[in-house]
């Protein structure tokens, strides 16, 4: 059980009377690439936001290396620095250049020296192919480029697990490819990833575990071969058939 | 025409006699407005920041009570000083303090009194501007900062406030210009500003209209220069709209680099650079 990073037990979340997540159980092991698929409004993003404590779950627990992060008095900022997140809307800091975006967290949170942070940031910016743009402001680069910088920013913190919240949903079709290829290479390097996505090809080819959510519960989960090849539930079959028809 | 020449003559007469006091008045007005706006901004930022500290029901009870208390105090301050005329605030504070303390506490320096009143007044307006500036920043910025492990203070300091400051810059400018004009009410406690110079001049010369003309022109000059400078500062804050591509590999060309057509490009087999590069490599025996 040593390589268990995250363990979600009986997680529920309500906004007022609206129950968004109901009794969610799942685990993330080191090196796992888990894709969470499902229709809009099925609670995928809320689940991811709960894991990063951007939303506080109504009940249940989230264990990070056996420690419950939902407990009162838990140091949320320190936990978040180990769990990177990439957003649908990029959320790059608009007042900083590309390079500063990737440095500020290392400097302020991890207390690295300027030189060390810069070298580390450059290493990841190179990986995502953004080194020529280090002096650009976020408003001056394209959506796909922003998302690649956002990935580099998250990676520069050396996270144990990286959460992706629909990273390609706000992008033009031709920009989706550049972001997915970065994610693909990360997966191949053994990065632990949890990806909420509508890219079925990515879920099928890259991840080793797929979770299908429907109506706030985990409807079906399993290996991509099993889930895409031989779905057990009718809801899963219906959902997937809509993608096959396209 | 005759009237205009008369006016010019009167202004010349006034200026010859009171030019110095007009100029000192202008200087005093500008210094007071500048310092009071700066202190007011500080007060406004403190209030705005205190007002936007997130408070959830997961926080411990003492913290929640403290935050609630702070919000009430800031609210009362803002409502009182935004809702009463500055002229009265000046009188109230300048004469009120000695009155309540039996002359134990009183203002010995008129500058301190004037700055206090104008700063507190500006602070009340700025508190709301800053709060507006902070909540106008996309929540995604906060989430992005939180997601890399920043605390609330770090998020505010490095991400939110720099952007909020840029957004409320026009408001700060507004307040400065308002202060340049409205410090004229400080004559009530005897502050020697530009308007006080007018009162002194007309008291002795009875040239009301010519002096008012000087005042009008003087105030307009000050505010026009101020708005020009503020625009310039805003432009500076926005930074360059261009950025330089950074080349790591000197042989790759970035898009948009342009050479004269006759010269060709390094990718052009007929180009001199390409040929000389090939010759150089050939001599070295590399490849």
Coordinates of C-alpha atoms in Angstrom, one line a residue:
Chain A
X1 CA 0.0 0.0 0.0
X2 CA 3.1 2.3 0.0
X3 CA 2.5 3.5 -3.5
X4 CA -1.0 4.6 -2.7
X5 CA -1.1 8.4 -3.1
X6 CA -4.8 9.3 -2.9
X7 CA -7.7 7.4 -1.5
X8 CA -11.2 8.9 -1.7
X9 CA -13.7 7.3 0.7
X10 CA -17.5 7.9 0.6
X11 CA -17.0 11.4 -0.7
X12 CA -20.2 13.5 -1.1
X13 CA -20.7 17.1 -2.1
X14 CA -23.8 19.2 -2.1
X15 CA -24.4 22.8 -3.2
X16 CA -27.4 23.7 -1.1
X17 CA -30.0 21.0 -1.7
X18 CA -28.4 20.0 -5.0
X19 CA -26.3 16.9 -4.5
X20 CA -23.5 16.9 -7.0
X21 CA -21.4 14.0 -5.8
X22 CA -22.7 10.9 -4.0
X23 CA -20.6 8.4 -2.1
X24 CA -17.6 8.4 -4.4
X25 CA -14.8 5.8 -3.8
X26 CA -11.7 5.5 -5.7
X27 CA -7.9 5.4 -5.4
X28 CA -4.9 6.8 -7.2
X29 CA -1.7 4.8 -7.1
X30 CA 1.7 6.0 -8.1
X31 CA 2.2 6.1 -11.8
X32 CA -1.6 5.8 -12.5
X33 CA -3.1 7.7 -15.3
X34 CA -6.8 7.8 -14.5
X35 CA -9.3 9.4 -16.9
X36 CA -12.6 10.5 -15.6
X37 CA -15.2 10.7 -18.4
X38 CA -18.9 11.5 -18.3
X39 CA -21.5 14.0 -19.5
X40 CA -21.4 17.6 -18.5
X41 CA -22.8 18.1 -15.1
X42 CA -22.1 14.6 -13.9
X43 CA -19.8 15.9 -11.2
X44 CA -16.4 15.2 -12.8
X45 CA -14.9 18.7 -12.3
X46 CA -16.4 19.0 -8.8
X47 CA -14.7 15.7 -7.8
X48 CA -11.4 17.0 -9.1
X49 CA -11.9 20.4 -7.3
X50 CA -12.7 18.5 -4.1
X51 CA -9.5 16.5 -4.3
X52 CA -7.6 19.8 -4.5
X53 CA -9.7 21.3 -1.8
X54 CA -10.9 24.1 -4.0
X55 CA -14.3 22.8 -2.9
X56 CA -14.8 21.5 0.6
X57 CA -16.6 18.1 0.5
X58 CA -19.8 17.8 2.5
X59 CA -18.9 14.4 3.9
X60 CA -16.5 11.6 3.3
X61 CA -12.7 11.7 3.4
X62 CA -9.8 12.1 1.1
X63 CA -6.6 10.4 2.3
X64 CA -3.3 11.6 1.0
X65 CA -0.7 9.1 2.0
X66 CA -3.1 8.0 4.7
X67 CA -3.7 11.5 6.1
X68 CA -7.2 12.9 5.9
X69 CA -6.9 16.3 4.0
X70 CA -10.5 17.2 4.7
X71 CA -10.0 17.2 8.5
X72 CA -10.2 20.6 10.2
X73 CA -6.8 22.3 10.7
X74 CA -5.2 20.4 7.9
X75 CA -2.5 22.5 6.1
X76 CA -4.3 22.9 2.7
X77 CA -1.6 25.1 1.0
X78 CA 1.2 22.6 1.8
X79 CA -1.0 19.8 0.5
X80 CA -1.9 21.6 -2.7
X81 CA 1.8 22.2 -3.5
X82 CA 2.2 18.4 -3.8
X83 CA -0.9 18.1 -6.0
X84 CA -0.7 20.1 -9.2
X85 CA -3.7 21.3 -11.1
X86 CA -4.3 22.4 -14.7
X87 CA -7.5 24.3 -15.3
X88 CA -9.9 24.4 -18.3
X89 CA -9.4 28.2 -18.3
X90 CA -5.6 28.1 -17.8
X91 CA -5.6 30.6 -14.9
X92 CA -2.1 31.9 -15.7
X93 CA -1.2 34.9 -13.6
X94 CA -2.0 37.8 -15.9
X95 CA 0.5 40.2 -14.2
X96 CA 3.5 38.0 -14.9
X97 CA 5.4 36.7 -17.9
X98 CA 5.4 33.1 -18.9
X99 CA 8.7 32.5 -17.0
X100 CA 7.6 34.4 -13.9
X101 CA 4.4 32.2 -13.8
X102 CA 6.6 29.2 -13.5
X103 CA 8.9 30.7 -11.0
X104 CA 6.7 32.4 -8.5
X105 CA 5.3 29.2 -6.8
X106 CA 8.8 27.7 -6.5
X107 CA 10.2 30.9 -4.9
X108 CA 7.3 31.7 -2.6
X109 CA 6.0 28.2 -1.7
X110 CA 9.0 26.0 -2.0
X111 CA 11.4 28.8 -1.1
X112 CA 13.9 28.0 -3.8
X113 CA 16.6 30.4 -4.9
X114 CA 16.0 32.5 -8.0
X115 CA 18.6 30.7 -10.0
X116 CA 17.4 27.3 -9.0
X117 CA 13.7 28.2 -9.7
X118 CA 14.6 29.7 -13.1
X119 CA 16.7 26.7 -14.2
X120 CA 13.9 24.3 -13.0
X121 CA 11.2 26.4 -14.8
X122 CA 13.2 26.5 -18.0
X123 CA 13.6 22.7 -17.9
X124 CA 9.8 22.2 -17.9
X125 CA 9.1 25.1 -20.3
X126 CA 11.5 23.3 -22.7
X127 CA 9.6 20.1 -22.3
X128 CA 6.4 21.8 -23.3
X129 CA 8.1 23.7 -26.1
X130 CA 7.6 27.2 -24.7
X131 CA 11.1 28.5 -24.2
X132 CA 11.0 31.1 -27.0
X133 CA 8.0 32.7 -25.3
X134 CA 9.3 33.1 -21.7
X135 CA 9.1 36.9 -21.9
X136 CA 5.5 37.0 -23.2
X137 CA 2.5 37.9 -21.1
X138 CA -0.3 35.4 -21.0
X139 CA -2.6 37.7 -23.0
X140 CA 0.0 37.6 -25.9
X141 CA 0.0 33.9 -26.5
X142 CA -2.5 31.4 -27.9
X143 CA -4.8 29.2 -25.9
X144 CA -2.8 26.0 -26.6
X145 CA 0.4 27.8 -25.6
X146 CA -1.2 29.1 -22.4
X147 CA -2.2 25.6 -21.4
X148 CA 1.2 24.3 -22.1
X149 CA 2.6 27.0 -19.8
X150 CA 0.1 26.1 -17.2
X151 CA 1.3 22.5 -17.4
X152 CA 4.9 23.7 -17.0
X153 CA 3.9 25.8 -14.0
X154 CA 2.3 22.8 -12.3
X155 CA 5.2 20.6 -13.1
X156 CA 7.8 23.1 -11.8
X157 CA 6.4 22.5 -8.3
X158 CA 7.4 18.8 -8.6
X159 CA 4.0 17.5 -7.8
X160 CA 3.3 13.9 -6.8
X161 CA 0.1 13.9 -8.8
X162 CA -1.2 16.2 -11.5
X163 CA -4.9 17.0 -11.8
X164 CA -6.3 18.1 -15.2
X165 CA -9.7 19.7 -15.3
X166 CA -10.8 19.4 -18.9
X167 CA -7.5 20.9 -20.2
X168 CA -8.5 20.9 -23.8
X169 CA -12.1 22.0 -23.6
X170 CA -11.5 25.7 -24.1
X171 CA -9.2 25.1 -27.1
X172 CA -9.5 25.2 -30.9
X173 CA -9.4 21.8 -32.5
X174 CA -5.9 22.4 -33.9
X175 CA -4.5 23.4 -30.5
X176 CA -5.9 20.4 -28.7
X177 CA -3.3 18.2 -30.3
X178 CA -0.3 20.2 -28.9
X179 CA -1.6 20.0 -25.4
X180 CA -2.6 16.3 -25.6
X181 CA 0.9 15.4 -26.9
X182 CA 2.5 17.1 -23.9
X183 CA 0.2 15.1 -21.6
X184 CA 0.9 11.9 -23.5
X185 CA 4.6 12.3 -23.0
X186 CA 4.1 13.1 -19.3
X187 CA 2.1 9.9 -19.0
X188 CA 4.9 7.9 -20.7
X189 CA 7.4 9.3 -18.2
X190 CA 5.4 7.9 -15.4
X191 CA 3.7 11.0 -14.0
X192 CA 0.7 10.2 -11.9
X193 CA -2.2 11.9 -13.5
X194 CA -5.9 12.3 -12.9
X195 CA -7.6 13.7 -16.1
X196 CA -11.1 14.9 -16.5
X197 CA -11.6 14.9 -20.2
X198 CA -14.0 14.7 -23.1
X199 CA -11.2 13.3 -25.4
X200 CA -12.2 9.7 -25.6
X201 CA -9.1 8.8 -27.7
X202 CA -6.8 10.1 -25.0
X203 CA -8.8 8.2 -22.3
X204 CA -8.6 5.0 -24.3
X205 CA -5.0 5.2 -25.5
X206 CA -3.1 6.9 -22.7
X207 CA -4.7 6.1 -19.4
X208 CA -4.5 2.8 -17.6
X209 CA -7.7 3.3 -15.6
X210 CA -11.0 4.9 -16.8
X211 CA -13.8 6.1 -14.5
X212 CA -17.2 6.8 -16.0
X213 CA -19.3 9.2 -13.9
X214 CA -23.0 9.7 -14.3
X215 CA -25.3 11.8 -12.1
X216 CA -22.8 12.3 -9.3
X217 CA -21.8 8.7 -8.9
X218 CA -19.2 6.4 -10.3
X219 CA -21.2 4.4 -12.8
X220 CA -18.5 2.1 -14.0
X221 CA -14.7 1.9 -13.9
X222 CA -12.0 -0.3 -15.2
X223 CA -9.2 -0.6 -17.6
X224 CA -9.7 1.3 -20.9
X225 CA -9.9 -2.0 -22.8
X226 CA -12.7 -3.2 -20.6
X227 CA -14.6 0.0 -20.4
X228 CA -14.4 1.0 -24.0
X229 CA -14.4 -2.5 -25.4
X230 CA -17.0 -4.2 -23.3
X231 CA -19.0 -1.8 -21.1
X232 CA -21.1 -3.6 -18.6
X233 CA -23.8 -1.0 -17.9
X234 CA -26.4 0.4 -20.2
X235 CA -25.6 4.0 -19.3
X236 CA -22.0 3.6 -20.2
X237 CA -22.9 2.0 -23.5
X238 CA -25.3 4.9 -24.3
X239 CA -22.7 7.5 -23.4
X240 CA -20.0 5.8 -25.5
X241 CA -22.2 5.2 -28.5
X242 CA -22.7 9.0 -28.8
X243 CA -19.0 9.4 -29.2
X244 CA -18.6 6.5 -31.7
X245 CA -21.3 8.0 -33.9
X246 CA -19.3 11.2 -34.4
Chain B
X1 CA -12.5 93.8 -25.8
X2 CA -12.2 96.7 -23.5
X3 CA -13.3 94.4 -20.6
X4 CA -10.7 91.8 -21.6
X5 CA -7.9 94.3 -21.5
X6 CA -9.2 95.6 -18.2
X7 CA -9.2 91.9 -16.9
X8 CA -5.7 91.4 -18.1
X9 CA -4.5 94.6 -16.5
X10 CA -6.2 93.6 -13.2
X11 CA -4.7 90.1 -13.3
X12 CA -1.2 91.7 -13.9
X13 CA -1.7 94.0 -11.0
X14 CA -2.8 91.1 -8.7
X15 CA 0.1 88.9 -9.9
X16 CA 2.6 91.6 -9.3
X17 CA 1.5 92.0 -5.7
X18 CA 0.3 88.5 -4.8
X19 CA 2.0 86.2 -7.3
X20 CA 4.2 84.8 -4.7
X21 CA 1.4 83.9 -2.4
X22 CA -0.6 82.3 -5.3
X23 CA 2.4 80.1 -6.1
X24 CA 3.0 79.0 -2.5
X25 CA -0.7 78.3 -2.3
X26 CA -0.5 76.1 -5.4
X27 CA 2.5 74.3 -4.0
X28 CA 0.7 73.7 -0.7
X29 CA -2.4 72.5 -2.4
X30 CA -0.4 70.0 -4.5
X31 CA 1.7 68.7 -1.6
X32 CA -1.4 68.3 0.5
X33 CA -3.3 66.5 -2.2
X34 CA -0.4 64.3 -3.1
X35 CA 0.5 63.2 0.4
X36 CA -3.2 62.9 1.5
X37 CA -4.0 60.8 -1.6
X38 CA -1.0 58.5 -0.9
X39 CA -1.9 58.0 2.8
X40 CA -5.6 57.6 1.8
X41 CA -4.6 54.9 -0.6
X42 CA -2.7 53.1 2.1
X43 CA -5.7 53.3 4.4
X44 CA -7.9 52.2 1.5
X45 CA -5.7 49.2 0.7
X46 CA -5.6 48.1 4.4
X47 CA -9.4 48.4 4.6
X48 CA -10.0 46.7 1.3
X49 CA -7.7 43.8 2.1
X50 CA -9.2 43.3 5.6
X51 CA -12.6 43.4 4.0
X52 CA -11.9 40.6 1.6
X53 CA -10.2 38.1 3.9
X54 CA -12.1 34.9 3.1
X55 CA -14.2 33.6 6.0
X56 CA -15.7 30.1 5.9
X57 CA -17.6 28.2 8.6
X58 CA -14.6 25.9 8.8
X59 CA -12.5 28.6 10.4
X60 CA -12.2 28.6 14.2
X61 CA -14.8 30.7 16.0
X62 CA -12.4 33.4 17.3
X63 CA -11.1 34.1 13.8
X64 CA -14.7 34.4 12.5
X65 CA -15.7 36.8 15.3
X66 CA -12.6 38.9 14.7
X67 CA -13.2 39.1 11.0
X68 CA -16.8 40.0 11.5
X69 CA -15.8 42.8 14.0
X70 CA -13.2 44.1 11.5
X71 CA -15.8 44.3 8.7
X72 CA -18.2 46.2 10.9
X73 CA -15.6 48.7 11.9
X74 CA -14.5 49.3 8.3
X75 CA -18.1 49.6 7.2
X76 CA -18.9 52.2 9.9
X77 CA -15.7 54.1 9.0
X78 CA -16.5 54.1 5.3
X79 CA -20.2 55.1 5.8
X80 CA -19.4 58.0 8.2
X81 CA -16.6 59.6 6.3
X82 CA -18.1 59.1 2.8
X83 CA -21.5 60.3 4.0
X84 CA -20.4 63.7 5.6
X85 CA -18.9 66.8 4.0
X86 CA -15.2 67.1 4.3
X87 CA -15.6 70.7 5.4
X88 CA -17.5 69.5 8.5
X89 CA -15.1 66.7 9.1
X90 CA -12.3 69.3 9.2
X91 CA -14.1 71.4 11.7
X92 CA -15.2 68.4 13.7
X93 CA -11.7 67.0 14.1
X94 CA -9.8 70.2 14.3
X95 CA -12.0 71.7 17.0
X96 CA -13.4 68.5 18.4
X97 CA -10.2 67.0 19.7
X98 CA -9.2 70.0 21.9
X99 CA -12.9 70.3 23.0
X100 CA -13.1 66.7 24.2
X101 CA -9.6 66.5 25.8
X102 CA -9.7 70.0 27.4
X103 CA -7.0 71.2 25.1
X104 CA -4.7 68.4 26.1
X105 CA -4.7 67.2 22.5
X106 CA -4.7 69.8 19.9
X107 CA -3.2 70.5 16.5
X108 CA -0.2 72.6 16.8
X109 CA 0.6 72.1 13.1
X110 CA -2.0 73.0 10.5
X111 CA -0.4 70.6 8.0
X112 CA -1.0 67.6 10.3
X113 CA -4.6 68.5 10.8
X114 CA -5.3 69.1 7.1
X115 CA -3.5 65.9 6.0
X116 CA -5.3 63.9 8.6
X117 CA -8.7 65.1 7.5
X118 CA -8.1 64.7 3.8
X119 CA -6.4 61.3 4.2
X120 CA -9.2 59.8 6.3
X121 CA -11.7 61.1 3.8
X122 CA -9.8 59.7 0.8
X123 CA -9.3 56.4 2.6
X124 CA -13.0 56.0 3.0
X125 CA -13.5 56.3 -0.7
X126 CA -10.5 54.2 -1.6
X127 CA -11.6 51.4 0.7
X128 CA -14.5 50.7 -1.5
X129 CA -12.5 51.2 -4.7
X130 CA -9.9 48.7 -3.5
X131 CA -12.6 46.2 -2.5
X132 CA -14.1 46.6 -5.9
X133 CA -10.7 46.2 -7.5
X134 CA -10.0 43.0 -5.6
X135 CA -13.3 41.3 -6.4
X136 CA -13.1 42.3 -10.0
X137 CA -10.1 40.0 -10.5
X138 CA -11.1 36.7 -12.1
X139 CA -11.6 34.0 -9.3
X140 CA -9.5 31.8 -11.6
X141 CA -6.4 33.8 -10.6
X142 CA -7.0 32.9 -7.0
X143 CA -7.6 29.3 -7.8
X144 CA -4.5 29.1 -9.9
X145 CA -2.4 30.5 -7.1
X146 CA -4.1 28.3 -4.5
X147 CA -3.5 25.2 -6.7
X148 CA 0.3 25.7 -6.6
X149 CA 0.1 26.0 -2.8
X150 CA 0.1 29.7 -2.2
X151 CA -1.4 31.0 1.0
X152 CA -4.0 33.7 1.1
X153 CA -1.4 36.3 1.9
X154 CA 1.0 35.2 -0.9
X155 CA -1.9 35.1 -3.4
X156 CA -2.9 38.6 -2.5
X157 CA 0.6 40.0 -2.5
X158 CA 1.9 38.5 -5.7
X159 CA -1.2 37.8 -7.9
X160 CA -4.3 39.7 -6.9
X161 CA -3.1 43.1 -5.6
X162 CA -0.8 43.9 -8.5
X163 CA -3.7 43.3 -10.9
X164 CA -6.1 45.1 -8.6
X165 CA -3.8 48.1 -8.3
X166 CA -3.7 48.4 -12.1
X167 CA -7.5 48.3 -12.3
X168 CA -8.0 50.9 -9.7
X169 CA -5.3 53.3 -11.0
X170 CA -8.0 55.4 -12.7
X171 CA -9.8 55.6 -9.4
X172 CA -6.7 56.7 -7.6
X173 CA -6.2 59.4 -10.3
X174 CA -9.8 60.5 -9.8
X175 CA -9.3 60.8 -6.1
X176 CA -6.1 62.8 -6.6
X177 CA -7.8 65.3 -8.9
X178 CA -10.8 65.6 -6.5
X179 CA -8.3 66.2 -3.7
X180 CA -6.5 69.0 -5.6
X181 CA -9.8 70.8 -5.9
X182 CA -11.5 69.9 -2.6
X183 CA -8.6 70.7 -0.4
X184 CA -9.8 74.3 -1.0
X185 CA -12.3 73.7 1.8
X186 CA -9.3 73.4 4.2
X187 CA -9.3 77.3 4.4
X188 CA -12.0 76.7 7.2
X189 CA -9.2 75.6 9.6
X190 CA -6.8 78.1 8.2
X191 CA -4.7 76.0 5.9
X192 CA -2.7 78.2 3.4
X193 CA -3.7 76.5 0.1
X194 CA -4.3 78.0 -3.3
X195 CA -7.9 79.1 -2.5
X196 CA -6.7 80.7 0.8
X197 CA -4.4 82.8 -1.3
X198 CA -7.4 84.0 -3.3
X199 CA -9.2 84.9 -0.1
X200 CA -6.3 86.9 1.1
X201 CA -5.8 88.7 -2.2
X202 CA -9.4 89.7 -2.6
X203 CA -9.6 90.8 1.0
X204 CA -7.0 93.4 0.4
X205 CA -7.6 94.4 -3.3
X206 CA -11.4 93.7 -3.8
X207 CA -10.5 92.3 -7.3
X208 CA -12.9 89.4 -6.9
X209 CA -13.4 88.4 -10.6
X210 CA -9.8 88.8 -11.7
X211 CA -8.6 86.7 -8.8
X212 CA -11.2 84.1 -9.4
X213 CA -10.0 83.9 -13.0
X214 CA -6.4 83.3 -11.8
X215 CA -7.8 80.5 -9.5
X216 CA -9.8 78.9 -12.2
X217 CA -6.8 78.8 -14.6
X218 CA -4.5 77.6 -11.8
X219 CA -6.7 74.8 -10.7
X220 CA -7.3 73.7 -14.3
X221 CA -3.6 73.7 -15.0
X222 CA -2.9 71.5 -11.9
X223 CA -5.6 69.0 -12.7
X224 CA -4.7 68.8 -16.4
X225 CA -1.1 68.2 -15.6
X226 CA -2.2 65.6 -13.1
X227 CA -4.4 63.7 -15.5
X228 CA -1.7 63.8 -18.1
X229 CA 0.8 62.3 -15.7
X230 CA -1.7 59.7 -14.5
X231 CA -2.3 58.5 -18.1
X232 CA 1.4 58.2 -18.5
X233 CA 1.8 56.2 -15.3
X234 CA -1.0 53.8 -16.5
X235 CA 0.7 53.3 -19.8
X236 CA 4.0 52.5 -18.0
X237 CA 2.2 50.0 -15.8
X238 CA 0.7 48.2 -18.8
X239 CA 4.2 47.6 -20.1
X240 CA 5.2 46.9 -23.7
X241 CA 2.6 45.3 -25.9
X242 CA 5.4 43.5 -27.7
X243 CA 7.7 40.8 -26.5
X244 CA 10.9 39.3 -27.7
X245 CA 11.2 35.7 -28.7
X246 CA 14.1 34.1 -27.0
X247 CA 16.2 32.0 -29.2
X248 CA 18.1 29.2 -27.7
X249 CA 19.5 27.7 -30.9
X250 CA 21.0 30.5 -33.0
X251 CA 20.4 28.6 -36.2
X252 CA 16.7 28.4 -35.8
X253 CA 14.8 31.3 -37.2
X254 CA 11.8 32.7 -35.5
X255 CA 8.7 33.5 -37.5
X256 CA 8.6 37.1 -38.7
X257 CA 12.3 37.5 -39.1
X258 CA 12.8 39.2 -42.4
X259 CA 15.8 39.5 -44.6
X260 CA 16.2 41.4 -47.8
X261 CA 15.0 39.2 -50.7
X262 CA 18.4 39.4 -52.4
X263 CA 20.2 38.2 -49.4
X264 CA 18.2 35.0 -49.0
X265 CA 17.9 33.1 -45.8
X266 CA 20.1 30.6 -44.0
X267 CA 17.7 28.0 -45.3
X268 CA 18.3 29.0 -48.8
X269 CA 20.9 26.7 -50.5
X270 CA 22.2 29.6 -52.6
X271 CA 22.7 31.9 -49.7
X272 CA 26.2 33.0 -48.8
X273 CA 25.7 32.1 -45.2
X274 CA 24.6 28.6 -46.1
X275 CA 27.5 28.1 -48.4
X276 CA 30.1 29.5 -46.1
X277 CA 28.7 27.4 -43.2
X278 CA 29.1 24.4 -45.5
X279 CA 32.6 25.3 -46.4
X280 CA 33.5 25.8 -42.8
X281 CA 32.1 22.5 -41.8
X282 CA 33.8 20.8 -44.8
X283 CA 37.2 22.2 -43.8
X284 CA 36.8 21.0 -40.2
X285 CA 35.9 17.6 -41.7
X286 CA 32.7 17.4 -39.7
X287 CA 30.0 15.4 -41.6

